[in-house]
């Protein structure tokens, strides 16, 4: 099979992959999916895991089934689902991947994905990109010794990345890294540069970094929003939405495991606040949404 | 450490809670109302720019999350201590040491019959 691929990475080798076993995670998810399918005899488009987390959705790509978690409640997912698919997968910070196959794996995947799953797709994209680099014998430019690229179950690892729960990525692991940076970290790299025209949501390391991604008027609004965050907040995000507005958010994790608050503001190009709300999240998902401005 | 009206107001509220004058849900509602106003223009006066730290803000946020943080009256001495933290570093150290000793499973079990707390 011939695949034309253009890949541009702005990365440097730093360290090998950490001990997190994505394959194991995927096996666990797959077992659960199989069990649920057997029990119900139907396709699991949406389901909740035995431990009460979720909802998750199942995406089928050929023979591959991927379990994707919804970090954000469905009512919030409108933010990016109406974006043209061409803009969702071709522009990531420091990473650009294009496939010459018209009806590509990536495109199909992304067209059916929700905002929360884009983070997983980042991981899958990087993983597959690395795998292809290895197959094309170009991996001397990256980390050829990485166990990630040497494993015989690389594709399984990719899917494992994709099946990581967003809460794990965003809250436990991603506090100091962007989603893409996290994926690269896991595969042995460090991100050294960023592009600013990020379309999909981007985890940011700090309030300062979050603010720095905006223009002057929006930065003023972001200053006002982000300064309400405390020292234990994380997952600062600036997401430019398809309608020209910008979504700002951060997360405050409670010490009581599984709980937290997600603070969200949507501003226009002039920094005017269009929507302002906070979600209380628990192990089973959204517990309460409190609208402060622009609610229904 | 400069005099802070915000910290003093919060301390007074904590004392009311400790004395049973107000309930934990009223304390949470009070904190929420402050945070939903433009807190920085109207309340927070202990912000340090270099650390991006305000003990008053940190405590307000904790109180806002009292139902999911499972804060109880027994935590009030800690909150009062945190409220006078001179720096982010000391605030973080003190709170981390304290909450590391809290058994949340035990606390969830103890609070499961109180409607205010989210323990499921």
mmCIF file of C-alpha atoms in Angstrom:
data_model
loop_
_atom_site.group_PDB
_atom_site.id
_atom_site.type_symbol
_atom_site.label_atom_id
_atom_site.label_comp_id
_atom_site.label_asym_id
_atom_site.label_seq_id
_atom_site.Cartn_x
_atom_site.Cartn_y
_atom_site.Cartn_z
ATOM 1 C CA UNK A 1 0.000 0.000 0.000
ATOM 2 C CA UNK A 2 1.469 3.303 -1.003
ATOM 3 C CA UNK A 3 0.798 6.226 1.211
ATOM 4 C CA UNK A 4 1.920 9.741 0.449
ATOM 5 C CA UNK A 5 2.636 11.615 3.610
ATOM 6 C CA UNK A 6 3.868 15.075 4.410
ATOM 7 C CA UNK A 7 4.895 15.451 7.973
ATOM 8 C CA UNK A 8 6.523 18.423 9.627
ATOM 9 C CA UNK A 9 7.625 18.157 13.186
ATOM 10 C CA UNK A 10 9.274 20.810 15.311
ATOM 11 C CA UNK A 11 10.620 18.600 17.989
ATOM 12 C CA UNK A 12 13.825 17.547 19.604
ATOM 13 C CA UNK A 13 14.778 14.311 21.209
ATOM 14 C CA UNK A 14 14.817 14.482 24.953
ATOM 15 C CA UNK A 15 14.050 11.213 26.595
ATOM 16 C CA UNK A 16 12.509 7.886 26.072
ATOM 17 C CA UNK A 17 8.935 7.040 26.528
ATOM 18 C CA UNK A 18 7.735 6.864 30.076
ATOM 19 C CA UNK A 19 6.408 3.739 31.640
ATOM 20 C CA UNK A 20 2.741 4.395 30.973
ATOM 21 C CA UNK A 21 1.416 1.346 29.173
ATOM 22 C CA UNK A 22 -1.030 2.511 26.575
ATOM 23 C CA UNK A 23 -1.510 -0.979 25.217
ATOM 24 C CA UNK A 24 -2.679 -2.214 28.558
ATOM 25 C CA UNK A 25 -5.172 0.619 28.809
ATOM 26 C CA UNK A 26 -6.493 -0.193 25.408
ATOM 27 C CA UNK A 27 -6.869 -3.851 26.242
ATOM 28 C CA UNK A 28 -8.892 -2.931 29.284
ATOM 29 C CA UNK A 29 -11.167 -0.695 27.269
ATOM 30 C CA UNK A 30 -11.544 -3.240 24.533
ATOM 31 C CA UNK A 31 -12.502 -5.925 26.995
ATOM 32 C CA UNK A 32 -15.126 -3.680 28.402
ATOM 33 C CA UNK A 33 -16.480 -2.906 24.960
ATOM 34 C CA UNK A 34 -16.659 -6.550 24.071
ATOM 35 C CA UNK A 35 -18.474 -7.344 27.237
ATOM 36 C CA UNK A 36 -20.966 -4.574 26.739
ATOM 37 C CA UNK A 37 -21.544 -5.611 23.164
ATOM 38 C CA UNK A 38 -22.136 -9.176 24.237
ATOM 39 C CA UNK A 39 -24.522 -8.148 26.920
ATOM 40 C CA UNK A 40 -26.572 -5.761 24.930
ATOM 41 C CA UNK A 41 -26.187 -7.163 21.473
ATOM 42 C CA UNK A 42 -25.979 -3.708 20.010
ATOM 43 C CA UNK A 43 -23.396 -1.198 18.929
ATOM 44 C CA UNK A 44 -22.092 0.887 21.823
ATOM 45 C CA UNK A 45 -22.347 4.363 20.434
ATOM 46 C CA UNK A 46 -22.583 5.744 23.913
ATOM 47 C CA UNK A 47 -22.032 3.945 27.123
ATOM 48 C CA UNK A 48 -20.805 4.279 30.664
ATOM 49 C CA UNK A 49 -18.080 2.148 32.117
ATOM 50 C CA UNK A 50 -18.575 -0.122 35.061
ATOM 51 C CA UNK A 51 -16.737 2.311 37.288
ATOM 52 C CA UNK A 52 -19.329 4.963 36.498
ATOM 53 C CA UNK A 53 -17.115 7.130 34.298
ATOM 54 C CA UNK A 54 -18.212 8.350 30.961
ATOM 55 C CA UNK A 55 -20.110 8.794 28.808
ATOM 56 C CA UNK A 56 -17.902 7.208 26.183
ATOM 57 C CA UNK A 57 -18.571 6.727 22.535
ATOM 58 C CA UNK A 58 -17.343 4.067 20.233
ATOM 59 C CA UNK A 59 -15.971 4.912 16.829
ATOM 60 C CA UNK A 60 -15.481 2.283 14.195
ATOM 61 C CA UNK A 61 -12.850 2.621 11.527
ATOM 62 C CA UNK A 62 -12.701 -0.501 9.437
ATOM 63 C CA UNK A 63 -11.961 -3.254 11.882
ATOM 64 C CA UNK A 64 -10.653 -0.900 14.517
ATOM 65 C CA UNK A 65 -12.916 0.181 17.275
ATOM 66 C CA UNK A 66 -11.854 3.003 19.503
ATOM 67 C CA UNK A 67 -13.389 4.007 22.754
ATOM 68 C CA UNK A 68 -13.445 7.742 23.258
ATOM 69 C CA UNK A 69 -14.390 9.538 26.399
ATOM 70 C CA UNK A 70 -16.323 12.751 26.527
ATOM 71 C CA UNK A 71 -14.528 15.117 28.848
ATOM 72 C CA UNK A 72 -17.102 17.761 28.263
ATOM 73 C CA UNK A 73 -20.827 17.437 28.573
ATOM 74 C CA UNK A 74 -22.680 17.043 25.334
ATOM 75 C CA UNK A 75 -24.284 20.424 25.558
ATOM 76 C CA UNK A 76 -20.852 21.985 25.385
ATOM 77 C CA UNK A 77 -19.590 19.940 22.508
ATOM 78 C CA UNK A 78 -21.230 22.147 19.939
ATOM 79 C CA UNK A 79 -18.174 24.325 20.129
ATOM 80 C CA UNK A 80 -16.161 22.444 17.585
ATOM 81 C CA UNK A 81 -18.460 19.903 16.042
ATOM 82 C CA UNK A 82 -19.578 22.385 13.436
ATOM 83 C CA UNK A 83 -16.064 23.058 12.274
ATOM 84 C CA UNK A 84 -15.171 21.961 8.779
ATOM 85 C CA UNK A 85 -13.227 18.762 9.066
ATOM 86 C CA UNK A 86 -10.423 20.144 6.940
ATOM 87 C CA UNK A 87 -9.547 22.567 9.680
ATOM 88 C CA UNK A 88 -9.540 20.126 12.514
ATOM 89 C CA UNK A 89 -6.724 17.853 11.637
ATOM 90 C CA UNK A 90 -4.265 19.736 9.526
ATOM 91 C CA UNK A 91 -3.117 22.426 11.912
ATOM 92 C CA UNK A 92 -1.765 21.505 15.261
ATOM 93 C CA UNK A 93 0.879 23.236 17.257
ATOM 94 C CA UNK A 94 4.200 22.202 15.808
ATOM 95 C CA UNK A 95 2.701 19.370 13.870
ATOM 96 C CA UNK A 96 1.193 19.105 10.456
ATOM 97 C CA UNK A 97 0.123 15.814 8.999
ATOM 98 C CA UNK A 98 -1.491 15.292 5.641
ATOM 99 C CA UNK A 99 -2.320 12.121 3.866
ATOM 100 C CA UNK A 100 -2.669 11.909 0.104
ATOM 101 C CA UNK A 101 -5.438 9.378 0.483
ATOM 102 C CA UNK A 102 -8.592 11.254 -0.262
ATOM 103 C CA UNK A 103 -10.819 9.410 2.101
ATOM 104 C CA UNK A 104 -8.279 9.045 4.806
ATOM 105 C CA UNK A 105 -8.297 7.359 8.118
ATOM 106 C CA UNK A 106 -7.741 10.728 9.770
ATOM 107 C CA UNK A 107 -10.530 12.454 7.944
ATOM 108 C CA UNK A 108 -13.087 9.782 8.661
ATOM 109 C CA UNK A 109 -12.012 9.720 12.230
ATOM 110 C CA UNK A 110 -12.198 13.438 12.690
ATOM 111 C CA UNK A 111 -15.474 13.890 10.969
ATOM 112 C CA UNK A 112 -17.134 11.763 13.579
ATOM 113 C CA UNK A 113 -15.203 13.079 16.530
ATOM 114 C CA UNK A 114 -16.303 15.455 19.208
ATOM 115 C CA UNK A 115 -14.194 18.197 20.642
ATOM 116 C CA UNK A 116 -13.094 16.150 23.580
ATOM 117 C CA UNK A 117 -11.767 13.454 21.317
ATOM 118 C CA UNK A 118 -9.445 15.752 19.423
ATOM 119 C CA UNK A 119 -6.951 15.377 22.186
ATOM 120 C CA UNK A 120 -6.960 11.658 21.626
ATOM 121 C CA UNK A 121 -6.632 12.174 17.919
ATOM 122 C CA UNK A 122 -3.572 14.279 18.543
ATOM 123 C CA UNK A 123 -2.071 11.319 20.298
ATOM 124 C CA UNK A 124 -3.092 8.906 17.592
ATOM 125 C CA UNK A 125 -1.818 11.213 14.885
ATOM 126 C CA UNK A 126 1.560 11.586 16.471
ATOM 127 C CA UNK A 127 1.773 7.894 17.133
ATOM 128 C CA UNK A 128 0.900 6.963 13.588
ATOM 129 C CA UNK A 129 3.207 9.638 12.228
ATOM 130 C CA UNK A 130 6.051 8.176 14.247
ATOM 131 C CA UNK A 131 5.200 4.684 13.121
ATOM 132 C CA UNK A 132 5.239 5.753 9.492
ATOM 133 C CA UNK A 133 8.510 7.587 9.950
ATOM 134 C CA UNK A 134 9.942 4.386 11.281
ATOM 135 C CA UNK A 135 8.620 2.375 8.370
ATOM 136 C CA UNK A 136 10.000 4.911 5.938
ATOM 137 C CA UNK A 137 13.355 4.684 7.716
ATOM 138 C CA UNK A 138 13.277 8.342 8.553
ATOM 139 C CA UNK A 139 13.175 7.823 12.248
ATOM 140 C CA UNK A 140 16.847 8.646 12.698
ATOM 141 C CA UNK A 141 15.567 12.215 12.737
ATOM 142 C CA UNK A 142 13.552 11.414 15.758
ATOM 143 C CA UNK A 143 14.029 8.895 18.524
ATOM 144 C CA UNK A 144 14.748 5.637 16.839
ATOM 145 C CA UNK A 145 15.574 3.925 20.105
ATOM 146 C CA UNK A 146 12.214 4.724 21.572
ATOM 147 C CA UNK A 147 10.420 1.610 22.675
ATOM 148 C CA UNK A 148 7.322 3.190 21.229
ATOM 149 C CA UNK A 149 8.592 2.888 17.696
ATOM 150 C CA UNK A 150 10.169 -0.513 18.193
ATOM 151 C CA UNK A 151 7.273 -2.337 19.649
ATOM 152 C CA UNK A 152 5.518 -4.840 17.470
ATOM 153 C CA UNK A 153 2.186 -3.569 18.679
ATOM 154 C CA UNK A 154 2.685 0.020 17.616
ATOM 155 C CA UNK A 155 -0.762 0.315 16.139
ATOM 156 C CA UNK A 156 -2.171 -1.003 19.349
ATOM 157 C CA UNK A 157 -0.223 1.697 21.155
ATOM 158 C CA UNK A 158 -1.703 4.323 18.894
ATOM 159 C CA UNK A 159 -5.172 3.150 19.658
ATOM 160 C CA UNK A 160 -4.167 2.968 23.273
ATOM 161 C CA UNK A 161 -3.278 6.639 23.151
ATOM 162 C CA UNK A 162 -6.595 7.326 21.566
ATOM 163 C CA UNK A 163 -8.465 5.427 24.217
ATOM 164 C CA UNK A 164 -6.933 7.258 27.124
ATOM 165 C CA UNK A 165 -9.692 8.923 29.006
ATOM 166 C CA UNK A 166 -9.724 12.690 28.501
ATOM 167 C CA UNK A 167 -9.878 13.183 32.215
ATOM 168 C CA UNK A 168 -6.606 11.329 32.565
ATOM 169 C CA UNK A 169 -5.001 13.314 29.806
ATOM 170 C CA UNK A 170 -6.327 16.653 30.835
ATOM 171 C CA UNK A 171 -6.317 16.537 34.551
ATOM 172 C CA UNK A 172 -3.809 14.035 35.802
ATOM 173 C CA UNK A 173 -1.163 14.084 33.142
ATOM 174 C CA UNK A 174 -1.636 17.207 31.142
ATOM 175 C CA UNK A 175 -1.347 19.850 33.808
ATOM 176 C CA UNK A 176 1.972 21.164 32.562
ATOM 177 C CA UNK A 177 1.853 20.201 28.947
ATOM 178 C CA UNK A 178 -0.338 20.716 25.992
ATOM 179 C CA UNK A 179 -2.164 17.715 24.670
ATOM 180 C CA UNK A 180 0.153 17.473 21.740
ATOM 181 C CA UNK A 181 3.144 18.036 23.947
ATOM 182 C CA UNK A 182 1.948 15.315 26.215
ATOM 183 C CA UNK A 183 1.658 12.890 23.353
ATOM 184 C CA UNK A 184 5.132 13.748 22.224
ATOM 185 C CA UNK A 185 6.461 13.447 25.737
ATOM 186 C CA UNK A 186 5.022 10.002 25.916
ATOM 187 C CA UNK A 187 6.785 9.069 22.753
ATOM 188 C CA UNK A 188 10.106 10.497 23.816
ATOM 189 C CA UNK A 189 10.077 14.045 22.496
ATOM 190 C CA UNK A 190 9.689 17.527 23.709
ATOM 191 C CA UNK A 191 7.861 20.251 21.883
ATOM 192 C CA UNK A 192 10.092 23.212 21.234
ATOM 193 C CA UNK A 193 7.909 25.498 19.203
ATOM 194 C CA UNK A 194 4.301 26.299 18.680
ATOM 195 C CA UNK A 195 2.081 27.678 16.013
ATOM 196 C CA UNK A 196 -0.488 30.106 17.218
ATOM 197 C CA UNK A 197 -3.394 29.533 14.907
ATOM 198 C CA UNK A 198 -4.624 26.622 16.903
ATOM 199 C CA UNK A 199 -8.093 25.592 15.922
ATOM 200 C CA UNK A 200 -8.704 22.778 18.325
ATOM 201 C CA UNK A 201 -8.511 23.081 22.062
ATOM 202 C CA UNK A 202 -5.024 23.365 23.442
ATOM 203 C CA UNK A 203 -3.961 22.683 26.974
ATOM 204 C CA UNK A 204 -1.630 25.372 28.155
ATOM 205 C CA UNK A 205 0.940 25.277 30.871
ATOM 206 C CA UNK A 206 -0.035 28.389 32.740
ATOM 207 C CA UNK A 207 -2.158 31.461 32.822
ATOM 208 C CA UNK A 208 0.686 33.434 31.326
ATOM 209 C CA UNK A 209 1.064 31.129 28.348
ATOM 210 C CA UNK A 210 -2.674 31.064 27.838
ATOM 211 C CA UNK A 211 -2.851 34.831 27.778
ATOM 212 C CA UNK A 212 0.092 35.118 25.437
ATOM 213 C CA UNK A 213 -1.742 33.292 22.674
ATOM 214 C CA UNK A 214 -4.289 36.077 22.247
ATOM 215 C CA UNK A 215 -4.513 39.459 20.649
ATOM 216 C CA UNK A 216 -4.588 42.622 22.727
ATOM 217 C CA UNK A 217 -8.335 42.980 23.287
ATOM 218 C CA UNK A 218 -8.904 39.317 23.926
ATOM 219 C CA UNK A 219 -5.829 39.179 26.155
ATOM 220 C CA UNK A 220 -7.349 41.812 28.397
ATOM 221 C CA UNK A 221 -10.481 39.699 28.755
ATOM 222 C CA UNK A 222 -8.384 36.597 29.275
ATOM 223 C CA UNK A 223 -6.382 38.366 31.978
ATOM 224 C CA UNK A 224 -9.567 39.092 33.792
ATOM 225 C CA UNK A 225 -10.792 35.530 33.423
ATOM 226 C CA UNK A 226 -7.586 33.657 34.208
ATOM 227 C CA UNK A 227 -6.662 35.710 37.229
ATOM 228 C CA UNK A 228 -9.626 34.103 38.961
ATOM 229 C CA UNK A 229 -7.765 30.813 38.830
ATOM 230 C CA UNK A 230 -5.905 29.637 41.886
ATOM 231 C CA UNK A 231 -2.550 27.950 42.262
ATOM 232 C CA UNK A 232 -4.075 24.486 42.079
ATOM 233 C CA UNK A 233 -5.922 25.122 38.821
ATOM 234 C CA UNK A 234 -4.736 23.474 35.652
ATOM 235 C CA UNK A 235 -5.611 22.757 32.043
ATOM 236 C CA UNK A 236 -5.659 26.365 30.934
ATOM 237 C CA UNK A 237 -7.134 26.382 27.482
ATOM 238 C CA UNK A 238 -7.607 28.865 24.706
ATOM 239 C CA UNK A 239 -9.662 27.464 21.855
ATOM 240 C CA UNK A 240 -10.420 29.524 18.784
ATOM 241 C CA UNK A 241 -13.813 28.457 17.561
ATOM 242 C CA UNK A 242 -15.006 28.331 13.995
ATOM 243 C CA UNK A 243 -17.378 31.255 14.423
ATOM 244 C CA UNK A 244 -14.521 33.581 15.345
ATOM 245 C CA UNK A 245 -15.120 33.503 19.056
ATOM 246 C CA UNK A 246 -12.605 32.224 21.561
ATOM 247 C CA UNK A 247 -13.226 29.878 24.430
ATOM 248 C CA UNK A 248 -11.188 30.269 27.596
ATOM 249 C CA UNK A 249 -11.240 27.655 30.288
ATOM 250 C CA UNK A 250 -9.426 26.144 33.204
ATOM 251 C CA UNK A 251 -10.027 23.372 35.644
ATOM 252 C CA UNK A 252 -9.914 23.229 39.429
ATOM 253 C CA UNK A 253 -9.483 19.703 40.650
ATOM 254 C CA UNK A 254 -10.877 18.884 44.063
ATOM 255 C CA UNK A 255 -8.823 16.862 46.476
ATOM 256 C CA UNK A 256 -11.834 14.626 46.775
ATOM 257 C CA UNK A 257 -10.937 12.310 43.909
ATOM 258 C CA UNK A 258 -13.100 12.518 40.821
ATOM 259 C CA UNK A 259 -14.558 15.948 41.483
ATOM 260 C CA UNK A 260 -13.713 19.369 40.171
ATOM 261 C CA UNK A 261 -14.925 22.566 38.619
ATOM 262 C CA UNK A 262 -14.483 23.622 35.026
ATOM 263 C CA UNK A 263 -14.635 27.368 34.430
ATOM 264 C CA UNK A 264 -15.480 28.476 30.900
ATOM 265 C CA UNK A 265 -15.862 31.801 29.158
ATOM 266 C CA UNK A 266 -16.540 32.502 25.504
ATOM 267 C CA UNK A 267 -15.433 35.888 24.238
ATOM 268 C CA UNK A 268 -15.715 37.655 20.915
ATOM 269 C CA UNK A 269 -12.879 39.224 18.951
ATOM 270 C CA UNK A 270 -13.197 42.417 20.980
ATOM 271 C CA UNK A 271 -12.963 40.557 24.247
ATOM 272 C CA UNK A 272 -16.635 40.934 25.131
ATOM 273 C CA UNK A 273 -17.908 38.066 27.227
ATOM 274 C CA UNK A 274 -20.631 36.181 25.352
ATOM 275 C CA UNK A 275 -20.986 33.229 27.663
ATOM 276 C CA UNK A 276 -19.703 32.518 31.127
ATOM 277 C CA UNK A 277 -20.418 29.354 33.046
ATOM 278 C CA UNK A 278 -18.926 26.862 35.436
ATOM 279 C CA UNK A 279 -19.484 23.150 35.534
ATOM 280 C CA UNK A 280 -19.286 21.029 38.616
ATOM 281 C CA UNK A 281 -17.981 17.644 37.601
ATOM 282 C CA UNK A 282 -18.070 14.387 39.475
ATOM 283 C CA UNK A 283 -17.050 10.819 38.736
ATOM 284 C CA UNK A 284 -20.194 10.352 36.668
ATOM 285 C CA UNK A 285 -19.732 13.511 34.660
ATOM 286 C CA UNK A 286 -21.546 16.810 34.809
ATOM 287 C CA UNK A 287 -23.314 17.459 38.105
ATOM 288 C CA UNK A 288 -24.314 21.038 37.602
ATOM 289 C CA UNK A 289 -23.824 23.880 35.148
ATOM 290 C CA UNK A 290 -24.166 27.339 36.543
ATOM 291 C CA UNK A 291 -24.570 30.079 33.987
ATOM 292 C CA UNK A 292 -23.165 33.440 34.917
ATOM 293 C CA UNK A 293 -23.681 35.130 31.557
ATOM 294 C CA UNK A 294 -25.199 34.293 28.196
ATOM 295 C CA UNK A 295 -27.018 31.201 29.320
ATOM 296 C CA UNK A 296 -30.125 29.700 27.787
ATOM 297 C CA UNK B 1 2.497 41.187 55.072
ATOM 298 C CA UNK B 2 0.203 44.035 54.173
ATOM 299 C CA UNK B 3 -3.131 44.496 55.871
ATOM 300 C CA UNK B 4 -5.916 42.828 53.915
ATOM 301 C CA UNK B 5 -9.573 43.599 54.364
ATOM 302 C CA UNK B 6 -10.437 40.603 52.214
ATOM 303 C CA UNK B 7 -8.584 38.214 54.478
ATOM 304 C CA UNK B 8 -10.179 39.769 57.539
ATOM 305 C CA UNK B 9 -13.659 39.424 56.037
ATOM 306 C CA UNK B 10 -13.057 35.803 55.197
ATOM 307 C CA UNK B 11 -11.730 35.129 58.663
ATOM 308 C CA UNK B 12 -14.878 36.647 60.155
ATOM 309 C CA UNK B 13 -16.984 34.399 57.976
ATOM 310 C CA UNK B 14 -14.969 31.363 59.041
ATOM 311 C CA UNK B 15 -15.497 32.307 62.670
ATOM 312 C CA UNK B 16 -19.243 32.552 62.105
ATOM 313 C CA UNK B 17 -19.131 29.085 60.598
ATOM 314 C CA UNK B 18 -17.164 27.728 63.523
ATOM 315 C CA UNK B 19 -19.575 29.278 65.998
ATOM 316 C CA UNK B 20 -22.544 27.820 64.176
ATOM 317 C CA UNK B 21 -23.915 31.207 63.225
ATOM 318 C CA UNK B 22 -23.841 30.199 59.566
ATOM 319 C CA UNK B 23 -23.830 26.777 57.920
ATOM 320 C CA UNK B 24 -21.277 25.423 55.501
ATOM 321 C CA UNK B 25 -23.772 25.853 52.657
ATOM 322 C CA UNK B 26 -24.191 29.515 53.571
ATOM 323 C CA UNK B 27 -20.427 29.946 53.620
ATOM 324 C CA UNK B 28 -20.215 28.376 50.180
ATOM 325 C CA UNK B 29 -22.993 30.607 48.865
ATOM 326 C CA UNK B 30 -21.242 33.640 50.324
ATOM 327 C CA UNK B 31 -17.967 32.729 48.622
ATOM 328 C CA UNK B 32 -19.709 32.034 45.330
ATOM 329 C CA UNK B 33 -21.469 35.367 45.360
ATOM 330 C CA UNK B 34 -18.171 37.140 45.894
ATOM 331 C CA UNK B 35 -16.433 35.195 43.162
ATOM 332 C CA UNK B 36 -19.204 35.784 40.679
ATOM 333 C CA UNK B 37 -18.988 39.508 41.170
ATOM 334 C CA UNK B 38 -15.865 41.104 39.804
ATOM 335 C CA UNK B 39 -13.854 39.940 42.752
ATOM 336 C CA UNK B 40 -10.679 41.734 41.857
ATOM 337 C CA UNK B 41 -12.303 45.106 41.607
ATOM 338 C CA UNK B 42 -14.419 44.698 44.685
ATOM 339 C CA UNK B 43 -12.806 42.295 47.103
ATOM 340 C CA UNK B 44 -9.338 40.849 46.525
ATOM 341 C CA UNK B 45 -6.711 43.164 47.961
ATOM 342 C CA UNK B 46 -3.831 40.803 48.733
ATOM 343 C CA UNK B 47 -2.810 39.904 45.205
ATOM 344 C CA UNK B 48 0.921 39.653 44.644
ATOM 345 C CA UNK B 49 1.830 40.139 41.036
ATOM 346 C CA UNK B 50 5.155 38.312 41.096
ATOM 347 C CA UNK B 51 3.668 35.119 42.523
ATOM 348 C CA UNK B 52 0.203 35.582 41.032
ATOM 349 C CA UNK B 53 -1.033 34.654 44.468
ATOM 350 C CA UNK B 54 -3.821 35.774 46.754
ATOM 351 C CA UNK B 55 -4.563 33.818 49.911
ATOM 352 C CA UNK B 56 -8.017 35.377 49.962
ATOM 353 C CA UNK B 57 -8.757 34.102 46.476
ATOM 354 C CA UNK B 58 -7.392 30.652 47.263
ATOM 355 C CA UNK B 59 -9.621 30.345 50.325
ATOM 356 C CA UNK B 60 -12.663 31.711 48.519
ATOM 357 C CA UNK B 61 -12.223 29.093 45.821
ATOM 358 C CA UNK B 62 -11.875 26.379 48.449
ATOM 359 C CA UNK B 63 -15.070 27.547 50.103
ATOM 360 C CA UNK B 64 -16.802 27.697 46.732
ATOM 361 C CA UNK B 65 -15.933 24.024 46.341
ATOM 362 C CA UNK B 66 -16.797 23.095 49.926
ATOM 363 C CA UNK B 67 -19.380 20.552 48.783
ATOM 364 C CA UNK B 68 -16.999 18.664 46.529
ATOM 365 C CA UNK B 69 -13.891 19.276 48.644
ATOM 366 C CA UNK B 70 -15.817 17.883 51.623
ATOM 367 C CA UNK B 71 -14.765 20.779 53.795
ATOM 368 C CA UNK B 72 -15.967 20.495 57.363
ATOM 369 C CA UNK B 73 -15.832 22.718 60.401
ATOM 370 C CA UNK B 74 -12.795 20.759 61.573
ATOM 371 C CA UNK B 75 -10.881 22.267 58.661
ATOM 372 C CA UNK B 76 -11.474 25.833 59.810
ATOM 373 C CA UNK B 77 -8.230 26.165 61.823
ATOM 374 C CA UNK B 78 -6.332 25.099 58.721
ATOM 375 C CA UNK B 79 -8.211 27.592 56.560
ATOM 376 C CA UNK B 80 -7.427 30.349 59.052
ATOM 377 C CA UNK B 81 -3.782 29.388 59.008
ATOM 378 C CA UNK B 82 -3.737 29.387 55.227
ATOM 379 C CA UNK B 83 -5.424 32.741 55.174
ATOM 380 C CA UNK B 84 -2.379 34.387 56.726
ATOM 381 C CA UNK B 85 0.116 32.611 54.494
ATOM 382 C CA UNK B 86 2.820 35.064 53.504
ATOM 383 C CA UNK B 87 3.570 33.350 50.222
ATOM 384 C CA UNK B 88 2.321 30.839 47.715
ATOM 385 C CA UNK B 89 5.091 28.483 48.738
ATOM 386 C CA UNK B 90 4.043 28.391 52.381
ATOM 387 C CA UNK B 91 0.376 28.196 51.420
ATOM 388 C CA UNK B 92 0.991 25.205 49.185
ATOM 389 C CA UNK B 93 3.221 23.453 51.701
ATOM 390 C CA UNK B 94 0.781 23.852 54.575
ATOM 391 C CA UNK B 95 -2.291 22.809 52.603
ATOM 392 C CA UNK B 96 -0.555 19.855 50.972
ATOM 393 C CA UNK B 97 0.712 18.538 54.295
ATOM 394 C CA UNK B 98 -2.697 18.913 55.891
ATOM 395 C CA UNK B 99 -4.843 17.415 53.160
ATOM 396 C CA UNK B 100 -2.441 14.534 52.595
ATOM 397 C CA UNK B 101 -3.509 13.293 56.009
ATOM 398 C CA UNK B 102 -7.212 13.487 55.234
ATOM 399 C CA UNK B 103 -8.786 10.131 54.525
ATOM 400 C CA UNK B 104 -11.332 11.062 51.889
ATOM 401 C CA UNK B 105 -12.931 7.644 51.796
ATOM 402 C CA UNK B 106 -13.607 7.946 55.477
ATOM 403 C CA UNK B 107 -14.835 11.507 55.083
ATOM 404 C CA UNK B 108 -17.145 10.556 52.240
ATOM 405 C CA UNK B 109 -18.635 7.817 54.361
ATOM 406 C CA UNK B 110 -19.099 10.153 57.298
ATOM 407 C CA UNK B 111 -20.772 12.813 55.163
ATOM 408 C CA UNK B 112 -22.893 10.638 52.908
ATOM 409 C CA UNK B 113 -26.105 11.480 54.737
ATOM 410 C CA UNK B 114 -25.570 15.226 54.478
ATOM 411 C CA UNK B 115 -27.324 16.501 51.401
ATOM 412 C CA UNK B 116 -24.927 19.388 50.983
ATOM 413 C CA UNK B 117 -21.916 17.196 50.278
ATOM 414 C CA UNK B 118 -21.402 15.355 47.000
ATOM 415 C CA UNK B 119 -20.134 11.950 47.976
ATOM 416 C CA UNK B 120 -21.443 9.545 45.328
#
